[in-house]
Coordinates of C-alpha atoms in Angstrom, one line a residue:
M132 CA 22.7 8.4 44.5
K133 CA 20.7 7.3 41.0
R134 CA 18.2 9.8 40.1
T135 CA 15.8 10.1 37.4
Q136 CA 16.5 12.7 34.7
S137 CA 14.3 14.1 31.9
Q138 CA 16.0 13.9 28.5
M139 CA 13.4 14.6 26.3
L140 CA 10.0 16.4 26.2
S141 CA 7.6 15.7 23.5
G142 CA 4.1 17.5 22.8
I143 CA 1.3 15.7 21.5
E144 CA -1.2 17.6 19.4
L145 CA -4.3 19.0 21.1
T146 CA -6.9 16.5 22.0
K147 CA -10.5 17.2 22.8
L148 CA -12.4 14.6 24.7
P149 CA -15.9 14.1 23.2
E150 CA -17.6 14.0 26.6
E151 CA -15.9 17.1 27.8
D152 CA -15.7 20.7 26.8
D153 CA -11.9 21.2 27.5
K154 CA -9.1 20.6 25.3
Y155 CA -5.7 19.0 26.6
L156 CA -2.2 19.0 25.5
Y157 CA -0.3 15.7 26.4
V158 CA 3.1 16.1 27.4
V159 CA 5.8 13.2 27.4
F160 CA 8.7 12.8 29.3
S161 CA 11.6 10.2 28.5
Y162 CA 13.8 9.2 31.2
T163 CA 17.2 7.4 31.3
T164 CA 17.3 6.0 34.8
G165 CA 14.6 4.9 37.2
A166 CA 11.7 2.6 37.3
Y167 CA 9.9 4.2 34.0
S168 CA 11.0 4.7 30.7
H169 CA 8.4 7.5 29.9
S170 CA 5.6 9.5 31.7
L171 CA 2.5 11.0 30.0
H172 CA 0.9 14.1 31.6
R173 CA -2.2 15.9 30.5
I174 CA -2.7 19.7 30.9
R175 CA -5.9 21.8 30.3
V176 CA -5.5 24.2 27.6
A177 CA -7.6 26.6 29.7
D178 CA -4.7 26.5 32.3
L179 CA -2.0 27.4 29.8
K180 CA -2.7 31.1 29.7
S181 CA -2.0 31.4 33.5
C182 CA 1.2 29.5 33.2
S183 CA 2.3 31.8 30.3
S184 CA 2.3 34.9 32.5
R185 CA 5.6 36.7 32.2
D186 CA 7.8 37.8 35.2
R187 CA 10.0 40.8 35.1
H188 CA 12.7 38.8 33.3
G189 CA 10.1 38.0 30.5
E190 CA 10.1 34.4 31.4
G191 CA 7.0 32.4 31.9
K192 CA 6.6 31.6 35.6
P193 CA 7.2 27.9 36.2
K194 CA 4.5 25.4 37.2
K195 CA 5.2 22.1 38.8
L196 CA 4.5 19.2 36.4
P197 CA 0.9 17.8 36.9
K198 CA 1.2 14.2 38.0
P199 CA 1.4 11.7 35.1
F200 CA -1.9 9.8 34.3
L201 CA 0.2 7.1 32.9
E202 CA 3.8 5.8 33.4
L203 CA 5.5 3.2 31.3
D204 CA 7.4 0.7 33.2
C205 CA 11.0 0.3 31.6
S206 CA 10.8 -3.5 32.0
Q207 CA 7.9 -3.5 29.3
F208 CA 8.4 -0.4 27.3
P209 CA 12.0 0.7 25.8
N210 CA 13.5 4.2 26.4
Y211 CA 13.6 6.9 23.7
M212 CA 10.3 6.0 21.8
G213 CA 8.5 8.4 19.5
F214 CA 5.2 9.7 20.2
F215 CA 2.4 11.0 18.0
S216 CA -1.3 11.3 17.9
V217 CA -4.2 10.7 15.7
G218 CA -7.5 12.2 17.1
S219 CA -7.7 10.9 20.7
K220 CA -5.2 8.2 20.0
I221 CA -1.7 8.2 21.0
Y222 CA 0.8 6.0 19.2
M223 CA 4.2 5.0 20.7
V224 CA 6.9 3.5 18.4
G225 CA 10.5 2.1 18.3
G226 CA 13.0 3.2 21.2
G227 CA 15.5 0.8 22.8
V228 CA 18.5 0.6 25.1
I229 CA 21.7 2.4 25.0
T230 CA 24.6 1.1 27.0
V231 CA 28.1 2.5 26.9
G232 CA 30.3 0.1 25.5
L233 CA 27.7 -2.3 24.3
K234 CA 25.7 -2.5 20.9
D235 CA 22.7 -0.4 21.1
I236 CA 19.4 -2.4 21.1
A237 CA 16.6 -1.0 19.0
S238 CA 12.9 -1.8 18.6
R239 CA 10.2 -2.1 15.9
R240 CA 7.3 -2.3 18.1
C241 CA 4.4 -0.1 18.1
Y242 CA 1.9 0.6 20.7
V243 CA -1.3 2.7 20.9
F244 CA -3.9 3.5 23.7
D245 CA -6.9 6.1 23.3
T246 CA -7.3 8.7 25.7
C247 CA -11.1 8.5 25.8
D248 CA -10.7 4.9 27.2
N249 CA -11.3 4.1 30.9
P250 CA -8.9 3.4 32.3
F251 CA -6.1 5.2 30.2
D252 CA -3.5 2.6 30.5
R253 CA -5.4 0.1 28.0
I254 CA -2.4 -0.2 25.8
R255 CA -2.4 -2.4 22.7
D256 CA 0.1 -3.6 20.1
V257 CA -0.3 -2.6 16.6
P258 CA 1.6 -3.8 13.5
P259 CA 5.4 -3.2 13.9
M260 CA 7.6 -0.9 11.9
N261 CA 9.5 -2.5 8.9
Y262 CA 13.0 -1.3 10.4
E263 CA 14.3 -0.7 14.1
K264 CA 14.4 2.9 15.3
L265 CA 16.3 3.7 18.3
Q266 CA 15.3 7.3 18.5
P267 CA 12.6 7.7 16.1
I268 CA 11.5 11.0 14.9
F269 CA 8.1 11.5 13.4
L270 CA 6.6 14.0 10.9
G271 CA 2.9 14.7 10.0
P272 CA 0.4 14.4 9.3
L273 CA 1.0 15.7 5.8
S274 CA -1.6 16.5 3.1
N275 CA -2.4 12.8 2.6
G276 CA -3.2 12.2 6.3
K277 CA -0.1 10.0 7.0
F278 CA 2.7 10.2 9.3
Y279 CA 6.4 9.5 8.5
V280 CA 9.0 8.2 10.8
F281 CA 12.9 8.0 10.5
D282 CA 15.9 7.4 13.0
R283 CA 18.0 10.6 13.2
T284 CA 20.2 9.7 9.9
L285 CA 19.2 9.4 6.3
A286 CA 22.2 6.8 6.1
S287 CA 19.9 4.2 7.9
G288 CA 17.5 4.2 4.8
D289 CA 14.5 3.4 7.0
L290 CA 12.1 6.3 6.4
E291 CA 8.5 4.8 6.7
E292 CA 4.9 6.0 6.1
F293 CA 2.3 5.1 8.6
D294 CA -1.4 5.0 7.7
P295 CA -3.5 5.6 10.6
E296 CA -6.6 4.3 8.8
T297 CA -5.3 0.8 8.4
E298 CA -2.5 1.1 11.0
S299 CA 0.2 -0.3 8.4
W300 CA 3.8 0.7 7.6
T301 CA 5.2 1.3 4.2
P302 CA 8.8 1.6 3.7
L303 CA 10.0 4.6 1.3
P304 CA 12.7 4.0 -1.2
P305 CA 16.1 5.0 0.3
P306 CA 17.6 8.4 -0.5
P307 CA 20.3 8.7 -3.2
I308 CA 23.4 8.9 -0.9
D309 CA 26.9 7.7 -1.5
P310 CA 27.4 4.1 -0.8
I311 CA 28.4 3.4 2.6
G312 CA 30.6 0.1 2.3
A313 CA 31.4 -2.5 4.8
C314 CA 34.1 -0.8 6.6
A315 CA 32.8 0.0 10.3
E316 CA 34.6 3.3 10.6
R317 CA 33.3 4.4 7.3
F318 CA 29.8 3.3 8.2
E319 CA 29.9 5.6 11.4
E320 CA 31.3 8.5 9.3
K321 CA 28.5 8.1 6.9
L322 CA 25.8 8.1 9.6
D323 CA 27.5 11.2 10.7
D324 CA 27.5 12.9 7.4
Y325 CA 23.8 12.3 6.8
E326 CA 22.5 13.0 10.2
V327 CA 19.4 15.0 9.8
L328 CA 20.2 18.7 11.3
S329 CA 16.9 20.2 10.6
Y330 CA 13.8 19.3 8.9
A331 CA 10.5 20.7 7.5
I332 CA 7.3 19.8 5.8
V333 CA 6.5 21.9 2.5
E334 CA 3.3 20.9 0.9
D335 CA 3.7 17.2 -0.2
Q336 CA 7.4 17.2 0.3
I337 CA 9.7 16.5 3.4
L338 CA 12.9 18.4 3.2
F339 CA 15.9 17.3 5.2
S340 CA 19.1 19.4 6.0
T341 CA 22.2 17.3 6.3
R342 CA 26.0 17.8 6.3
K343 CA 26.0 16.6 2.7
G344 CA 23.4 18.8 1.4
I345 CA 19.5 19.1 1.5
Y346 CA 17.4 15.9 0.2
A347 CA 13.8 16.1 -0.5
V348 CA 11.2 13.2 -0.9
N349 CA 7.8 13.7 -2.4
V350 CA 5.5 11.6 -0.2
C351 CA 2.9 11.2 -3.2
S352 CA 5.5 10.1 -6.1
K353 CA 7.8 8.6 -3.5
K354 CA 10.8 10.0 -5.4
W355 CA 13.9 11.5 -3.9
E356 CA 15.9 14.7 -5.0
H357 CA 19.3 15.9 -3.7
H358 CA 20.0 19.6 -3.4
S359 CA 23.5 20.9 -3.1
S360 CA 22.0 24.2 -1.9
L361 CA 18.6 25.6 -1.7
G362 CA 18.2 29.3 -2.4
G363 CA 22.1 29.6 -2.2
E364 CA 22.1 28.0 1.4
V365 CA 23.7 24.4 2.0
E366 CA 21.8 24.1 5.3
F367 CA 18.8 25.4 6.9
H368 CA 19.2 28.4 9.3
F369 CA 17.4 26.5 12.2
C370 CA 17.7 23.3 14.0
E371 CA 15.9 20.2 14.5
R372 CA 12.0 20.5 13.9
S373 CA 10.0 23.5 12.3
V374 CA 6.4 23.9 12.9
F375 CA 4.4 25.2 10.0
M376 CA 1.5 27.5 10.9
D377 CA -0.4 30.5 9.1
G378 CA 2.1 30.4 6.2
F379 CA 5.3 30.5 8.2
W380 CA 7.8 27.9 9.6
Y381 CA 8.7 28.4 13.3
A382 CA 11.8 27.1 14.5
F383 CA 14.8 27.7 17.0
P384 CA 17.9 28.7 15.1
S385 CA 20.2 27.1 17.6
I386 CA 20.4 24.6 20.2
Y387 CA 21.7 27.0 22.6
R388 CA 19.6 29.8 24.2
S389 CA 18.1 31.5 21.1
P390 CA 14.6 33.1 20.1
V391 CA 12.0 31.4 18.1
L392 CA 12.2 32.6 14.5
A393 CA 9.4 32.9 11.8
F394 CA 10.9 31.8 8.3
S395 CA 9.3 32.2 4.9
F396 CA 9.9 29.8 2.1
N397 CA 10.0 29.5 -1.8
W398 CA 11.9 27.1 -4.0
D399 CA 14.1 29.7 -5.3
K400 CA 15.1 31.5 -2.1
G401 CA 14.9 28.6 0.3
F402 CA 13.9 29.4 4.1
R403 CA 14.4 33.4 4.9
Q404 CA 14.0 34.7 8.3
C405 CA 11.2 37.2 8.6
Q406 CA 10.3 37.7 12.2
E407 CA 11.8 37.1 15.6
L408 CA 9.4 36.0 18.4
G409 CA 10.0 37.2 22.0
V410 CA 10.5 33.6 23.2
S411 CA 13.8 32.2 24.0
R412 CA 15.3 28.7 24.9
P413 CA 15.9 27.5 27.6
S414 CA 14.3 29.3 30.4
W415 CA 16.8 30.6 33.0
L416 CA 14.1 29.1 35.5
V417 CA 14.7 25.4 34.3
K418 CA 18.4 25.2 34.5
Y419 CA 18.9 21.2 34.4
E420 CA 18.0 18.6 31.7
A421 CA 15.9 21.5 30.0
S422 CA 14.2 20.8 26.6
E423 CA 11.5 22.6 24.5
I424 CA 8.7 22.0 22.2
M425 CA 6.6 24.0 20.1
V426 CA 2.9 23.1 19.4
P427 CA 0.6 24.8 17.0
M428 CA -2.7 25.7 18.7
G429 CA -4.6 27.2 15.8
K430 CA -6.0 30.9 15.7
R431 CA -2.5 32.3 15.0
T432 CA -1.4 30.8 18.4
L433 CA 1.9 28.9 18.9
L434 CA 2.6 27.4 22.3
V435 CA 6.3 27.1 23.3
A436 CA 6.8 24.8 26.3
R437 CA 10.1 24.4 28.3
A438 CA 10.6 21.8 31.0
G439 CA 13.3 20.9 33.4
F440 CA 14.8 20.9 36.9
P441 CA 15.1 24.2 38.6
Q442 CA 17.4 22.3 41.1
L443 CA 19.1 18.9 41.0
T444 CA 16.2 17.1 42.3
P445 CA 13.7 15.2 39.9
E446 CA 10.7 15.7 42.3
N447 CA 10.7 19.4 41.3
C448 CA 10.4 19.1 37.8
C449 CA 8.7 22.4 36.3
L450 CA 7.2 23.6 32.9
T451 CA 7.1 27.1 31.6
F452 CA 4.8 28.2 28.9
D453 CA 4.8 30.9 26.4
I454 CA 2.1 31.8 24.0

């Protein structure tokens, strides 16, 4: 039987609607089968504290996912899109189709809708990216108010800057990596060598950790640097995205069950673990298709959300929260 599975959980930054007192967290699910490529869900921040209560195992009690306020038909919107928010607007970029045995199809398109609009599904096109991105990852905003998007590997040379004021895209210079060459096998090897394992924003720079060392790009000067190591470390001690808040970088050290760690940073020592939070991934209460996000909520508060299926039934998707 064909069933819909959650493959990715995205957290959109907190948004406050001007006509209401409440703030909301927007949660995005990406699907690989079924009629929809994504569903978007809105959760009141005031309800999160009740969701974060711990049971005797120290896990947040699961809550059934709120019904989506918007579902994106897979015939019109591709899978694997990246999402980020600017004020009350939510942008959706890239994505594509992955079929075993066939060439992947990626998109450059970009869409936006305003959560203040009525109805919510008033989606419009904005200028497309310069490069196709199958599984885009976004960073930002940085100190210049702009966002940056790439497609999982620096070998693609597709890092772009998005200016929300003009809704325009500007490609950044490619990183100083080894030439890839025309050989197909060598190309795949290079994609793997320069896969971004983890990344962090430090002031005006974006740091990327790869199997070939650490790369940094200054978003003001648009210049790259390659560090064979940083503070004596050739890779960061965390995986995927780090979240900066109150002077520390928060991240998971492993893709497997592991606690959230807080890291300090300076250019001489690199990232150094300084604290372990009592929150782990994934929750034992959501065993199937589990994924996690971290969202800074301000006032020394970090939201860690985990979602997945307690059982092999897509109707019972649950979320757990720890704050």
